[in-house]
mmCIF file of C-alpha atoms in Angstrom:
data_model
loop_
_atom_site.group_PDB
_atom_site.id
_atom_site.type_symbol
_atom_site.label_atom_id
_atom_site.label_comp_id
_atom_site.label_asym_id
_atom_site.label_seq_id
_atom_site.Cartn_x
_atom_site.Cartn_y
_atom_site.Cartn_z
ATOM 1 C CA UNK B 98 46.693 -10.857 -52.302
ATOM 2 C CA UNK B 99 46.666 -8.715 -49.167
ATOM 3 C CA UNK B 100 43.141 -9.831 -48.117
ATOM 4 C CA UNK B 101 44.146 -13.470 -48.536
ATOM 5 C CA UNK B 102 46.973 -13.070 -46.027
ATOM 6 C CA UNK B 103 44.559 -11.354 -43.599
ATOM 7 C CA UNK B 104 42.054 -14.188 -43.935
ATOM 8 C CA UNK B 105 44.802 -16.782 -43.532
ATOM 9 C CA UNK B 106 46.067 -15.001 -40.406
ATOM 10 C CA UNK B 107 42.556 -14.869 -38.939
ATOM 11 C CA UNK B 108 42.003 -18.580 -39.582
ATOM 12 C CA UNK B 109 45.333 -19.378 -37.968
ATOM 13 C CA UNK B 110 44.374 -17.382 -34.858
ATOM 14 C CA UNK B 111 41.050 -19.232 -34.693
ATOM 15 C CA UNK B 112 42.735 -22.611 -35.001
ATOM 16 C CA UNK B 113 45.236 -21.770 -32.271
ATOM 17 C CA UNK B 114 42.555 -20.468 -29.915
ATOM 18 C CA UNK B 115 40.408 -23.576 -29.881
ATOM 19 C CA UNK B 116 38.992 -24.024 -33.361
ATOM 20 C CA UNK B 117 35.519 -22.765 -34.199
ATOM 21 C CA UNK B 118 34.677 -22.325 -30.507
ATOM 22 C CA UNK B 119 37.531 -19.853 -30.197
ATOM 23 C CA UNK B 120 36.070 -17.785 -33.036
ATOM 24 C CA UNK B 121 32.582 -17.378 -31.612
ATOM 25 C CA UNK B 122 30.871 -20.401 -33.158
ATOM 26 C CA UNK B 123 29.242 -23.016 -30.995
ATOM 27 C CA UNK B 124 25.995 -23.850 -29.342
ATOM 28 C CA UNK B 125 24.542 -20.662 -27.875
ATOM 29 C CA UNK B 126 21.852 -22.600 -25.980
ATOM 30 C CA UNK B 127 24.513 -24.614 -24.189
ATOM 31 C CA UNK B 128 26.228 -21.450 -23.022
ATOM 32 C CA UNK B 129 22.952 -19.981 -21.771
ATOM 33 C CA UNK B 130 22.245 -22.864 -19.420
ATOM 34 C CA UNK B 131 25.566 -22.833 -17.587
ATOM 35 C CA UNK B 132 26.425 -20.815 -14.517
ATOM 36 C CA UNK B 133 28.479 -17.847 -15.553
ATOM 37 C CA UNK B 134 31.623 -16.743 -13.772
ATOM 38 C CA UNK B 135 31.068 -13.289 -15.221
ATOM 39 C CA UNK B 136 32.430 -10.048 -13.851
ATOM 40 C CA UNK B 137 29.124 -9.641 -11.976
ATOM 41 C CA UNK B 138 29.945 -10.659 -8.431
ATOM 42 C CA UNK B 139 31.895 -13.661 -7.261
ATOM 43 C CA UNK B 140 30.644 -17.234 -7.269
ATOM 44 C CA UNK B 141 30.819 -18.775 -3.795
ATOM 45 C CA UNK B 142 30.941 -22.435 -2.793
ATOM 46 C CA UNK B 143 27.694 -22.046 -0.806
ATOM 47 C CA UNK B 144 24.468 -23.274 -2.400
ATOM 48 C CA UNK B 145 20.773 -23.007 -1.701
ATOM 49 C CA UNK B 146 18.533 -26.018 -1.014
ATOM 50 C CA UNK B 147 18.181 -26.659 -4.752
ATOM 51 C CA UNK B 148 21.947 -26.679 -5.374
ATOM 52 C CA UNK B 149 22.189 -23.184 -6.892
ATOM 53 C CA UNK B 150 25.439 -21.341 -6.219
ATOM 54 C CA UNK B 151 25.528 -18.018 -4.393
ATOM 55 C CA UNK B 152 26.711 -14.989 -6.408
ATOM 56 C CA UNK B 153 28.311 -12.585 -3.909
ATOM 57 C CA UNK B 154 28.029 -8.850 -4.617
ATOM 58 C CA UNK B 155 29.214 -5.842 -2.638
ATOM 59 C CA UNK B 156 26.772 -4.537 -0.059
ATOM 60 C CA UNK B 157 26.778 -1.061 -1.598
ATOM 61 C CA UNK B 158 24.277 -1.110 -4.445
ATOM 62 C CA UNK B 159 23.321 -4.759 -3.845
ATOM 63 C CA UNK B 160 19.786 -5.953 -4.611
ATOM 64 C CA UNK B 161 17.369 -5.838 -1.670
ATOM 65 C CA UNK B 162 13.907 -7.305 -1.171
ATOM 66 C CA UNK B 163 11.154 -6.990 1.419
ATOM 67 C CA UNK B 164 7.943 -9.016 1.499
ATOM 68 C CA UNK B 165 4.465 -7.990 2.661
ATOM 69 C CA UNK B 166 1.580 -10.444 2.791
ATOM 70 C CA UNK B 167 -2.069 -9.590 3.355
ATOM 71 C CA UNK B 168 -5.104 -11.874 3.396
ATOM 72 C CA UNK B 169 -7.112 -11.556 0.195
ATOM 73 C CA UNK B 170 -10.699 -10.361 0.595
ATOM 74 C CA UNK B 171 -11.993 -13.574 -0.997
ATOM 75 C CA UNK B 172 -9.455 -16.409 -0.795
ATOM 76 C CA UNK B 173 -5.724 -16.729 -0.451
ATOM 77 C CA UNK B 174 -3.087 -14.120 0.170
ATOM 78 C CA UNK B 175 -1.769 -11.069 -1.674
ATOM 79 C CA UNK B 176 2.020 -10.994 -1.760
ATOM 80 C CA UNK B 177 3.804 -7.704 -2.473
ATOM 81 C CA UNK B 178 7.521 -7.344 -2.864
ATOM 82 C CA UNK B 179 9.445 -4.143 -2.458
ATOM 83 C CA UNK B 180 12.760 -4.307 -4.279
ATOM 84 C CA UNK B 181 15.690 -1.948 -4.377
ATOM 85 C CA UNK B 182 18.570 -2.082 -6.868
ATOM 86 C CA UNK B 183 16.741 -4.925 -8.623
ATOM 87 C CA UNK B 184 14.695 -5.304 -11.790
ATOM 88 C CA UNK B 185 12.605 -8.325 -12.748
ATOM 89 C CA UNK B 186 13.653 -9.986 -15.999
ATOM 90 C CA UNK B 187 10.949 -10.945 -18.495
ATOM 91 C CA UNK B 188 10.479 -14.533 -19.666
ATOM 92 C CA UNK B 189 12.950 -15.456 -22.383
ATOM 93 C CA UNK B 190 15.811 -13.422 -20.910
ATOM 94 C CA UNK B 191 19.232 -14.894 -21.680
ATOM 95 C CA UNK B 192 20.756 -16.916 -18.851
ATOM 96 C CA UNK B 193 23.523 -14.408 -18.232
ATOM 97 C CA UNK B 194 23.840 -12.576 -14.914
ATOM 98 C CA UNK B 195 23.323 -8.834 -15.140
ATOM 99 C CA UNK B 196 23.894 -6.724 -12.043
ATOM 100 C CA UNK B 197 20.622 -6.212 -10.174
ATOM 101 C CA UNK B 198 18.398 -8.235 -12.518
ATOM 102 C CA UNK B 199 16.709 -11.613 -12.346
ATOM 103 C CA UNK B 200 13.737 -13.350 -10.793
ATOM 104 C CA UNK B 201 12.407 -14.142 -7.341
ATOM 105 C CA UNK B 202 11.487 -17.553 -5.980
ATOM 106 C CA UNK B 203 8.624 -17.734 -3.492
ATOM 107 C CA UNK B 204 8.745 -20.423 -0.799
ATOM 108 C CA UNK B 205 6.194 -21.561 1.780
ATOM 109 C CA UNK B 206 7.849 -23.423 4.649
ATOM 110 C CA UNK B 207 10.924 -24.030 2.481
ATOM 111 C CA UNK B 208 8.957 -25.477 -0.456
ATOM 112 C CA UNK B 209 9.090 -23.613 -3.787
ATOM 113 C CA UNK B 210 5.623 -22.441 -4.826
ATOM 114 C CA UNK B 211 6.323 -19.860 -7.554
ATOM 115 C CA UNK B 212 8.888 -18.147 -9.750
ATOM 116 C CA UNK B 213 8.108 -14.429 -9.814
ATOM 117 C CA UNK B 214 8.838 -11.959 -12.606
ATOM 118 C CA UNK B 215 6.842 -9.146 -10.983
ATOM 119 C CA UNK B 216 6.455 -7.578 -7.556
ATOM 120 C CA UNK B 217 2.899 -8.834 -6.944
ATOM 121 C CA UNK B 218 1.561 -12.362 -6.657
ATOM 122 C CA UNK B 219 -1.631 -14.060 -5.459
ATOM 123 C CA UNK B 220 -0.864 -17.008 -3.189
ATOM 124 C CA UNK B 221 -3.706 -19.520 -3.376
ATOM 125 C CA UNK B 222 -5.210 -20.579 -0.055
ATOM 126 C CA UNK B 223 -4.620 -24.282 -0.776
ATOM 127 C CA UNK B 224 -0.853 -23.615 -0.669
ATOM 128 C CA UNK B 225 -1.195 -22.336 2.902
ATOM 129 C CA UNK B 226 -3.110 -24.809 5.096
ATOM 130 C CA UNK B 227 -4.351 -23.965 8.587
ATOM 131 C CA UNK B 228 -1.571 -22.913 10.943
ATOM 132 C CA UNK B 229 1.429 -20.606 10.983
ATOM 133 C CA UNK B 230 3.802 -20.656 8.018
ATOM 134 C CA UNK B 231 6.975 -18.945 6.854
ATOM 135 C CA UNK B 232 6.794 -17.336 3.422
ATOM 136 C CA UNK B 233 10.181 -16.442 1.964
ATOM 137 C CA UNK B 234 11.166 -14.644 -1.215
ATOM 138 C CA UNK B 235 14.738 -14.964 -2.533
ATOM 139 C CA UNK B 236 16.356 -13.115 -5.446
ATOM 140 C CA UNK B 237 18.165 -14.981 -8.240
ATOM 141 C CA UNK B 238 20.274 -13.813 -11.172
ATOM 142 C CA UNK B 239 19.186 -14.788 -14.680
ATOM 143 C CA UNK B 240 21.693 -17.657 -14.758
ATOM 144 C CA UNK B 241 20.002 -19.227 -11.710
ATOM 145 C CA UNK B 242 22.590 -18.182 -9.131
ATOM 146 C CA UNK B 243 21.427 -16.712 -5.819
ATOM 147 C CA UNK B 244 22.199 -13.028 -5.227
ATOM 148 C CA UNK B 245 24.139 -12.886 -1.964
ATOM 149 C CA UNK B 246 25.694 -10.265 0.318
ATOM 150 C CA UNK B 247 28.232 -11.227 3.001
ATOM 151 C CA UNK B 248 27.617 -14.896 2.237
ATOM 152 C CA UNK B 249 23.863 -14.656 2.906
ATOM 153 C CA UNK B 250 21.148 -14.902 0.236
ATOM 154 C CA UNK B 251 19.221 -11.743 -0.607
ATOM 155 C CA UNK B 252 15.822 -12.706 0.779
ATOM 156 C CA UNK B 253 12.994 -11.702 3.076
ATOM 157 C CA UNK B 254 10.656 -13.818 5.208
ATOM 158 C CA UNK B 255 7.248 -13.171 6.748
ATOM 159 C CA UNK B 256 5.135 -15.365 9.002
ATOM 160 C CA UNK B 257 1.466 -15.804 8.175
ATOM 161 C CA UNK B 258 -1.270 -17.657 10.021
ATOM 162 C CA UNK B 259 -4.059 -19.288 8.081
ATOM 163 C CA UNK B 260 -7.240 -19.898 10.028
ATOM 164 C CA UNK B 261 -9.198 -21.601 7.241
ATOM 165 C CA UNK B 262 -10.243 -25.240 7.238
ATOM 166 C CA UNK B 263 -7.498 -27.787 7.867
ATOM 167 C CA UNK B 264 -5.981 -29.304 4.729
ATOM 168 C CA UNK B 265 -7.219 -32.770 3.917
ATOM 169 C CA UNK B 266 -4.519 -35.428 3.697
#
């Protein structure tokens, strides 16, 4: 009889706290694709060019990134990132922000060219036509929010000049 009262009490608590959703049931995939207002940082109103919210963290211990780009001996460019207080998340990681973890997006002249899960990348020469270009790397949490410090995204930019043949239009 005692266990029946315990079960009845638990079901009552579940019903009062929002039904099955209040008791941990629900669509896990749906939760993984939403931006989390977790205890990791503070969501700001600012967004990047793709509409992703900034996730503000304290400067002390915040993720940092630096970018170095060298011409490849054959074709293209070798991109190397140096990160501090940051670890790259493998594919399949849950979309939940974890302090100092996530992915990097690589941009050429403001256009996304790659999502990086490692500190090295080969940038194909056809993505960098003749001329001078800005290559930027920006760090993102696993839920897609932008890591930010003092309202600025955690990113690094380098200028490169390609002297190969002009791109055909």
